[in-house]
PDB file of C-alpha atoms in Angstrom:
ATOM      1  CA  MET A1494      -0.278   9.574  16.673  1.00  0.00           C
ATOM      2  CA  ASN A1495      -1.065   7.243  13.783  1.00  0.00           C
ATOM      3  CA  ASN A1496       2.317   5.788  12.980  1.00  0.00           C
ATOM      4  CA  ILE A1497       2.075   2.130  14.023  1.00  0.00           C
ATOM      5  CA  TYR A1498       2.934  -0.549  11.479  1.00  0.00           C
ATOM      6  CA  ASP A1499       1.207  -3.725  12.592  1.00  0.00           C
ATOM      7  CA  THR A1500       3.436  -6.385  11.058  1.00  0.00           C
ATOM      8  CA  HIS A1501       1.358  -9.394  12.075  1.00  0.00           C
ATOM      9  CA  CYS A1502      -2.415  -9.336  12.360  1.00  0.00           C
ATOM     10  CA  HIS A1503      -5.472 -11.419  11.477  1.00  0.00           C
ATOM     11  CA  PRO A1504      -8.557  -9.178  11.111  1.00  0.00           C
ATOM     12  CA  HIS A1505     -10.051 -11.701   8.679  1.00  0.00           C
ATOM     13  CA  LEU A1506     -10.312 -14.197  11.553  1.00  0.00           C
ATOM     14  CA  ASN A1507     -12.224 -11.831  13.860  1.00  0.00           C
ATOM     15  CA  LYS A1508     -15.519 -13.546  14.692  1.00  0.00           C
ATOM     16  CA  VAL A1509     -16.855 -10.777  16.931  1.00  0.00           C
ATOM     17  CA  LYS A1510     -16.608  -7.640  14.804  1.00  0.00           C
ATOM     18  CA  ASN A1511     -16.870  -6.774  11.159  1.00  0.00           C
ATOM     19  CA  GLN A1512     -13.385  -7.041   9.630  1.00  0.00           C
ATOM     20  CA  ASP A1513     -13.823  -3.797   7.694  1.00  0.00           C
ATOM     21  CA  GLN A1514     -14.703  -1.998  10.929  1.00  0.00           C
ATOM     22  CA  VAL A1515     -11.666  -3.492  12.676  1.00  0.00           C
ATOM     23  CA  ILE A1516      -9.391  -2.220   9.882  1.00  0.00           C
ATOM     24  CA  LYS A1517     -11.011   1.216   9.761  1.00  0.00           C
ATOM     25  CA  ASN A1518     -10.733   1.514  13.549  1.00  0.00           C
ATOM     26  CA  PHE A1519      -7.041   0.646  13.385  1.00  0.00           C
ATOM     27  CA  PHE A1520      -6.333   3.364  10.810  1.00  0.00           C
ATOM     28  CA  GLU A1521      -8.483   5.995  12.515  1.00  0.00           C
ATOM     29  CA  ASN A1522      -6.942   5.480  15.958  1.00  0.00           C
ATOM     30  CA  TRP A1523      -3.504   3.919  15.760  1.00  0.00           C
ATOM     31  CA  GLY A1524      -1.975   2.741  12.572  1.00  0.00           C
ATOM     32  CA  LYS A1525      -0.464   3.744   9.327  1.00  0.00           C
ATOM     33  CA  TYR A1526       0.199   0.295   7.818  1.00  0.00           C
ATOM     34  CA  MET A1527      -1.112  -3.203   8.387  1.00  0.00           C
ATOM     35  CA  ASN A1528       0.297  -6.545   7.275  1.00  0.00           C
ATOM     36  CA  ILE A1529      -2.305  -9.310   7.385  1.00  0.00           C
ATOM     37  CA  ILE A1530      -0.908 -12.803   7.780  1.00  0.00           C
ATOM     38  CA  TRP A1531      -2.476 -15.597   5.768  1.00  0.00           C
ATOM     39  CA  THR A1532      -2.338 -18.897   7.634  1.00  0.00           C
ATOM     40  CA  ASN A1533      -4.247 -21.491   5.631  1.00  0.00           C
ATOM     41  CA  PRO A1534      -5.715 -22.112   2.170  1.00  0.00           C
ATOM     42  CA  GLU A1535      -9.270 -21.418   3.363  1.00  0.00           C
ATOM     43  CA  THR A1536      -8.537 -17.761   4.133  1.00  0.00           C
ATOM     44  CA  ASN A1537      -6.191 -16.822   1.287  1.00  0.00           C
ATOM     45  CA  ASN A1538      -8.826 -15.032  -0.806  1.00  0.00           C
ATOM     46  CA  GLN A1539     -10.057 -13.011   2.184  1.00  0.00           C
ATOM     47  CA  VAL A1540      -6.562 -11.764   2.946  1.00  0.00           C
ATOM     48  CA  ILE A1541      -5.759 -10.869  -0.658  1.00  0.00           C
ATOM     49  CA  GLU A1542      -9.099  -9.067  -1.060  1.00  0.00           C
ATOM     50  CA  LEU A1543      -8.452  -6.971   2.053  1.00  0.00           C
ATOM     51  CA  ALA A1544      -4.962  -6.054   0.837  1.00  0.00           C
ATOM     52  CA  ASN A1545      -6.424  -5.004  -2.513  1.00  0.00           C
ATOM     53  CA  LYS A1546      -9.283  -3.088  -0.895  1.00  0.00           C
ATOM     54  CA  TYR A1547      -7.225  -0.861   1.419  1.00  0.00           C
ATOM     55  CA  LYS A1548      -4.282   1.221   0.230  1.00  0.00           C
ATOM     56  CA  TRP A1549      -2.102   0.694   3.319  1.00  0.00           C
ATOM     57  CA  VAL A1550      -2.932  -2.958   3.961  1.00  0.00           C
ATOM     58  CA  TYR A1551      -0.455  -5.586   2.849  1.00  0.00           C
ATOM     59  CA  CYS A1552      -0.455  -9.354   3.191  1.00  0.00           C
ATOM     60  CA  SER A1553       2.027 -12.152   3.737  1.00  0.00           C
ATOM     61  CA  ILE A1554       1.208 -15.548   2.340  1.00  0.00           C
ATOM     62  CA  TRP A1555       2.542 -18.592   4.132  1.00  0.00           C
ATOM     63  CA  ILE A1556       1.388 -21.767   5.860  1.00  0.00           C
ATOM     64  CA  HIS A1557       1.246 -21.760   9.629  1.00  0.00           C
ATOM     65  CA  PRO A1558       3.206 -24.663  11.144  1.00  0.00           C
ATOM     66  CA  CYS A1559       0.024 -25.913  12.829  1.00  0.00           C
ATOM     67  CA  GLU A1560      -1.655 -26.174   9.421  1.00  0.00           C
ATOM     68  CA  ILE A1561       1.108 -27.902   7.482  1.00  0.00           C
ATOM     69  CA  ILE A1562      -0.137 -31.415   8.298  1.00  0.00           C
ATOM     70  CA  ASN A1563      -3.507 -30.514   6.744  1.00  0.00           C
ATOM     71  CA  LEU A1564      -2.001 -29.236   3.507  1.00  0.00           C
ATOM     72  CA  ASP A1565      -2.429 -31.286   0.360  1.00  0.00           C
ATOM     73  CA  LEU A1566       0.448 -30.133  -1.817  1.00  0.00           C
ATOM     74  CA  GLU A1567      -1.023 -31.762  -4.907  1.00  0.00           C
ATOM     75  CA  LYS A1568      -4.121 -29.552  -4.660  1.00  0.00           C
ATOM     76  CA  THR A1569      -2.288 -26.369  -3.695  1.00  0.00           C
TER      77      THR A1569
END
């Protein structure tokens, strides 16, 4: 049954497998929707590109509390 909505995931941070394969595997086996969470400025383009690439992938843009001390608000 493919009706899972993963509301918090990070396939763009997967160092072991190809992120496209991880997403395709999710949709083929479990899920219907995926919400990728953006956690720092270095990965924002990856997350947005994945959300634009796949019809049922969405993204949330925010700064993880662990990253806030590294954020330069004048450059962001």
